[in-house]
Tab-separated table of C-alpha atoms in Angstrom:
chain	number	residue	atom	x	y	z
A	184	MET	CA	7.066	7.612	-6.058
A	185	ASP	CA	3.884	6.109	-8.472
A	186	ALA	CA	1.159	9.205	-8.614
A	187	GLN	CA	-1.860	9.940	-10.415
A	188	ILE	CA	-4.909	12.030	-10.083
A	189	SER	CA	-8.483	10.627	-10.437
A	190	ARG	CA	-11.024	13.486	-10.679
A	191	PRO	CA	-10.307	17.265	-12.028
A	192	VAL	CA	-7.769	19.911	-10.127
A	193	LYS	CA	-10.923	21.864	-9.355
A	194	GLU	CA	-12.177	19.422	-6.677
A	195	TYR	CA	-8.994	19.518	-5.126
A	196	LYS	CA	-8.390	22.743	-4.854
A	197	GLU	CA	-11.687	22.587	-3.257
A	198	ALA	CA	-11.243	19.916	-0.227
A	199	PHE	CA	-8.049	21.899	0.611
A	200	MET	CA	-10.485	24.840	0.486
A	201	GLN	CA	-12.801	23.590	2.892
A	202	PHE	CA	-10.425	21.830	5.063
A	203	THR	CA	-8.411	25.143	5.688
A	204	ASP	CA	-10.997	27.723	5.079
A	205	ALA	CA	-8.649	29.191	2.857
A	206	GLU	CA	-9.263	31.507	-0.363
A	207	GLU	CA	-7.848	30.415	-3.229
A	208	SER	CA	-5.370	32.784	-3.171
A	209	GLU	CA	-3.688	32.243	0.354
A	210	PHE	CA	-1.982	29.066	-0.227
A	211	GLN	CA	0.394	27.487	-3.176
A	212	PHE	CA	-0.635	24.419	-5.504
A	213	LYS	CA	1.057	21.723	-7.920
A	214	SER	CA	-1.095	19.381	-9.655
A	215	ASP	CA	1.907	17.400	-11.493
A	216	ARG	CA	0.735	13.298	-10.675
A	217	LEU	CA	0.366	14.534	-7.065
A	218	VAL	CA	-1.885	17.618	-6.009
A	219	LEU	CA	0.589	19.391	-3.419
A	220	ALA	CA	-0.844	22.681	-1.517
A	221	TYR	CA	1.507	25.248	0.683
A	222	TYR	CA	-0.873	26.836	3.224
A	223	GLU	CA	1.037	28.444	6.543
A	224	ASP	CA	4.452	27.573	6.118
A	225	THR	CA	3.081	23.227	5.032
A	226	THR	CA	3.148	21.120	3.166
A	227	TYR	CA	-0.525	19.128	2.109
A	228	ARG	CA	-0.745	16.550	-0.016
A	229	ILE	CA	-4.922	16.057	-1.093
A	230	CYS	CA	-5.505	12.715	-1.825
A	231	HIS	CA	-8.901	11.712	-3.774
A	232	TYR	CA	-9.723	7.967	-2.659
A	233	ASN	CA	-9.366	6.525	-6.193
A	234	ASP	CA	-5.158	8.324	-6.071
A	235	LEU	CA	-4.796	6.557	-3.168
A	236	LEU	CA	-6.526	2.539	-4.664
A	237	TRP	CA	-4.225	3.213	-7.507
A	238	GLU	CA	-0.836	4.321	-5.883
A	239	PHE	CA	-1.683	0.974	-3.700
A	240	LYS	CA	-2.149	-1.816	-6.703
A	241	THR	CA	1.280	-0.469	-7.957
A	242	TYR	CA	2.556	-1.718	-4.631
A	243	PHE	CA	1.556	-4.957	-6.377
A	244	GLN	CA	2.884	-4.881	-10.020
A	245	SER	CA	6.702	-3.731	-10.734
A	246	ASP	CA	8.511	-4.075	-7.492
A	247	TYR	CA	6.850	-6.102	-4.827
A	248	THR	CA	9.496	-4.821	-2.472
A	249	LEU	CA	6.922	-2.100	-1.917
A	250	ILE	CA	4.960	-3.956	-0.737
A	251	TYR	CA	7.576	-4.521	2.019
A	252	THR	CA	8.445	-0.864	2.302
A	253	GLU	CA	5.572	1.399	2.037
A	254	THR	CA	3.254	-0.472	3.463
A	255	PRO	CA	2.384	-1.394	7.446
A	256	PHE	CA	2.970	-5.052	9.002
A	257	ASP	CA	0.261	-4.971	10.891
A	258	LEU	CA	-2.167	-4.554	7.942
A	259	TRP	CA	-1.119	-7.320	6.746
A	260	VAL	CA	-1.791	-9.029	10.457
A	261	SER	CA	-5.614	-6.856	10.389
A	262	LEU	CA	-6.433	-8.282	6.884
A	263	PHE	CA	-5.484	-11.891	7.749
A	264	ASP	CA	-7.489	-11.581	11.397
A	265	GLU	CA	-10.212	-9.706	9.995
A	266	HIS	CA	-11.122	-11.913	7.230
A	267	ASP	CA	-13.062	-14.963	7.860
A	268	GLU	CA	-12.397	-16.534	4.140
A	269	ILE	CA	-8.133	-16.281	4.128
A	270	THR	CA	-8.338	-20.352	5.859
A	271	ASN	CA	-4.867	-21.314	6.574
A	272	GLU	CA	-5.327	-24.775	3.998
A	273	ASN	CA	-5.973	-22.877	0.984
A	274	LEU	CA	-3.485	-20.144	2.328
A	275	ILE	CA	-1.292	-22.459	1.999
A	276	ILE	CA	-1.533	-23.053	-1.147
A	277	ASP	CA	-1.388	-19.794	-2.540
A	278	ILE	CA	1.478	-18.731	-0.074
A	279	TYR	CA	3.023	-21.741	-2.707
A	280	ASN	CA	1.714	-19.826	-5.802
A	281	ALA	CA	2.424	-16.654	-4.362
A	282	TRP	CA	6.556	-17.591	-3.737
A	283	LYS	CA	7.083	-18.790	-6.954
A	284	LEU	CA	5.640	-15.460	-8.069
A	285	TYR	CA	7.706	-13.224	-5.906
A	286	TRP	CA	11.029	-15.016	-7.125
A	287	ASP	CA	9.886	-14.459	-10.829
A	288	GLN	CA	9.392	-10.890	-10.826
A	289	GLN	CA	12.944	-10.629	-8.563
A	290	GLU	CA	15.479	-12.762	-10.473
A	291	HIS	CA	15.855	-9.895	-13.432
A	292	LYS	CA	17.230	-7.982	-10.718
A	293	TYR	CA	19.649	-10.411	-9.426
A	294	ILE	CA	23.400	-9.348	-11.935
A	295	ASN	CA	25.234	-12.576	-9.485
A	296	LYS	CA	23.208	-15.410	-10.083
A	297	LYS	CA	24.368	-17.219	-7.049
A	298	THR	CA	24.141	-14.505	-4.605
A	299	MET	CA	20.245	-14.452	-6.761
A	300	GLN	CA	20.291	-18.500	-6.085
A	301	PHE	CA	22.056	-18.128	-2.456
A	302	SER	CA	19.194	-15.863	-1.097
A	303	LYS	CA	16.388	-17.586	-3.634
A	304	GLU	CA	17.308	-20.832	-1.344
A	305	GLN	CA	17.467	-18.849	1.977
A	306	SER	CA	13.708	-17.581	0.952
A	307	TRP	CA	12.503	-21.592	0.800
A	308	ARG	CA	14.213	-22.456	3.872
A	309	ASP	CA	11.948	-19.581	5.154
A	310	PHE	CA	8.796	-20.741	3.038
A	311	SER	CA	9.257	-24.154	4.322
A	312	LEU	CA	9.462	-23.155	7.833
A	313	LEU	CA	6.783	-21.088	8.039
A	314	ILE	CA	4.305	-23.782	6.378
A	315	GLU	CA	5.398	-25.964	9.194
A	316	SER	CA	4.319	-23.023	11.359
A	317	ILE	CA	0.452	-22.711	9.796
A	318	LYS	CA	0.629	-26.379	10.505
A	319	ASP	CA	1.918	-26.923	14.105
A	320	GLY	CA	-0.414	-24.354	15.248
A	321	PRO	CA	-2.062	-21.051	16.817
A	322	GLY	CA	-0.438	-18.485	15.895
A	323	ASN	CA	-1.297	-15.120	13.767
A	324	ILE	CA	0.840	-16.078	9.995
A	325	ILE	CA	1.739	-13.141	9.479
A	326	GLU	CA	3.494	-12.274	12.549
A	327	ASN	CA	5.022	-15.320	12.335
A	328	ALA	CA	6.381	-14.675	8.895
A	329	ILE	CA	8.404	-11.064	10.494
A	330	ASP	CA	9.845	-13.726	13.106
A	331	LEU	CA	10.860	-15.164	10.005
A	332	SER	CA	11.857	-13.091	7.373
A	333	ASP	CA	9.495	-10.361	7.112
A	334	ILE	CA	11.674	-8.874	3.853
A	335	THR	CA	10.364	-11.622	1.566
A	336	LEU	CA	8.008	-12.941	3.470
A	337	ILE	CA	6.010	-9.847	4.486
A	338	PRO	CA	5.292	-9.345	0.380
A	339	ILE	CA	4.610	-13.038	-0.804
A	340	LEU	CA	1.897	-13.226	2.025
A	341	ALA	CA	0.631	-10.118	1.042
A	342	LEU	CA	0.301	-11.602	-2.825
A	343	ALA	CA	-1.199	-14.732	-1.155
A	344	MET	CA	-4.115	-12.554	0.724
A	345	ARG	CA	-4.334	-11.355	-2.966
A	346	MET	CA	-5.447	-14.614	-4.137
A	347	GLN	CA	-7.735	-15.277	-1.479
A	348	PHE	CA	-9.831	-13.077	-2.719
A	349	GLU	CA	-11.900	-13.742	-5.317
A	350	ASN	CA	-12.311	-10.544	-6.994
A	351	GLU	CA	-8.844	-8.706	-6.965
A	352	ASP	CA	-10.326	-4.882	-6.959
A	353	GLU	CA	-11.776	-6.212	-3.784
A	354	PHE	CA	-8.938	-7.389	-2.214
A	355	TYR	CA	-7.594	-3.813	-2.762
A	356	HIS	CA	-10.599	-1.853	-1.450
A	357	ALA	CA	-10.550	-3.539	1.763
A	358	CYS	CA	-6.746	-2.998	1.802
A	359	ILE	CA	-7.113	0.744	1.239
A	360	ASP	CA	-10.232	0.774	3.728
A	361	MET	CA	-8.238	-0.630	6.586
A	362	LEU	CA	-5.148	1.770	6.064
A	363	ILE	CA	-7.810	4.756	6.040
A	364	GLU	CA	-9.279	3.675	9.145
A	365	GLU	CA	-7.096	1.429	11.845
A	366	PHE	CA	-3.608	3.020	10.271
A	367	PRO	CA	-3.967	6.836	9.759
A	368	GLU	CA	-0.170	7.618	10.999
A	369	ASP	CA	0.787	5.686	7.409
A	370	PHE	CA	-0.189	8.938	5.783
A	371	GLY	CA	1.307	12.259	7.325
A	372	VAL	CA	4.273	12.582	9.107
A	373	ASP	CA	2.030	13.700	12.264
A	374	GLY	CA	-0.113	11.419	12.672
A	375	ASN	CA	-3.350	13.691	10.799
A	376	PHE	CA	-5.295	12.273	8.253
A	377	ASP	CA	-8.821	14.054	7.274
A	378	GLU	CA	-11.033	13.309	5.643
A	379	VAL	CA	-13.402	15.784	3.250
A	380	ILE	CA	-16.434	15.598	0.959
A	381	VAL	CA	-16.322	17.535	-1.557
A	382	ASP	CA	-20.147	17.477	-3.386
A	383	THR	CA	-19.801	17.597	-7.147
A	384	GLY	CA	-23.677	18.255	-7.561
A	385	LYS	CA	-23.764	14.806	-8.886
A	386	THR	CA	-21.757	12.844	-6.778
A	387	ALA	CA	-20.220	12.858	-3.232
A	388	GLU	CA	-16.179	12.830	-3.917
A	389	ARG	CA	-13.700	11.518	-0.512
A	390	PHE	CA	-10.307	13.452	-0.724
A	391	PHE	CA	-8.468	13.232	2.039
A	392	ILE	CA	-5.253	15.366	3.536
A	393	TYR	CA	-1.945	15.159	5.199
A	394	THR	CA	1.493	16.382	5.594
A	395	PRO	CA	3.571	14.204	3.518
A	396	GLU	CA	7.375	13.450	4.829
A	397	TYR	CA	8.512	15.814	1.680
A	398	GLY	CA	8.266	19.727	0.828
A	399	PHE	CA	6.253	21.378	-1.392
A	400	GLU	CA	9.454	22.501	-2.888
A	401	ASP	CA	10.796	18.886	-3.370
A	402	TRP	CA	8.306	17.298	-5.642
A	403	LEU	CA	9.053	18.611	-9.354
């Protein structure tokens, strides 16, 4: 798991103490790439908004399959529905560009070239069917993609939607804001995802606290 700490560690501690009303001596704390606290037999992760943003961006860098495994499908459904600037006409062009980008990144992973070629050809057939479904009409494009082949088409559509934004950072912010507001259950195993504001004296920093699927001792 990729993670980073974007603010001074003391601010993460302050956020957690606000959240729990605990003293610093009452909980255990780790701050190696990500920040964890152990309090009253429960492990918590404390994230700054920029940590979440940085982590989300990594899904679009080294391994596009993380877009499929680490994000909820409904994020892409909602993003498509709520952003009028994402049009079917322009999206068709960007889906093709995203398909090429996806397979340029995937090809080196295959040891067997025949397996790679088979997978790529199947993906092209799925891509072609998706384009036909867009042209034929109504229905959410993301839901159509899920019906065809979610494991490849979801990353491809996410890349295509990123291309629809004039500013790439606006796309990432839109995704994180939507995850925070509409999909808090995607973070914590118990569905709770709490925001805490830490006043640094100069800025008001947004921190988020949730119970991760791993324990305090699991993260070394």
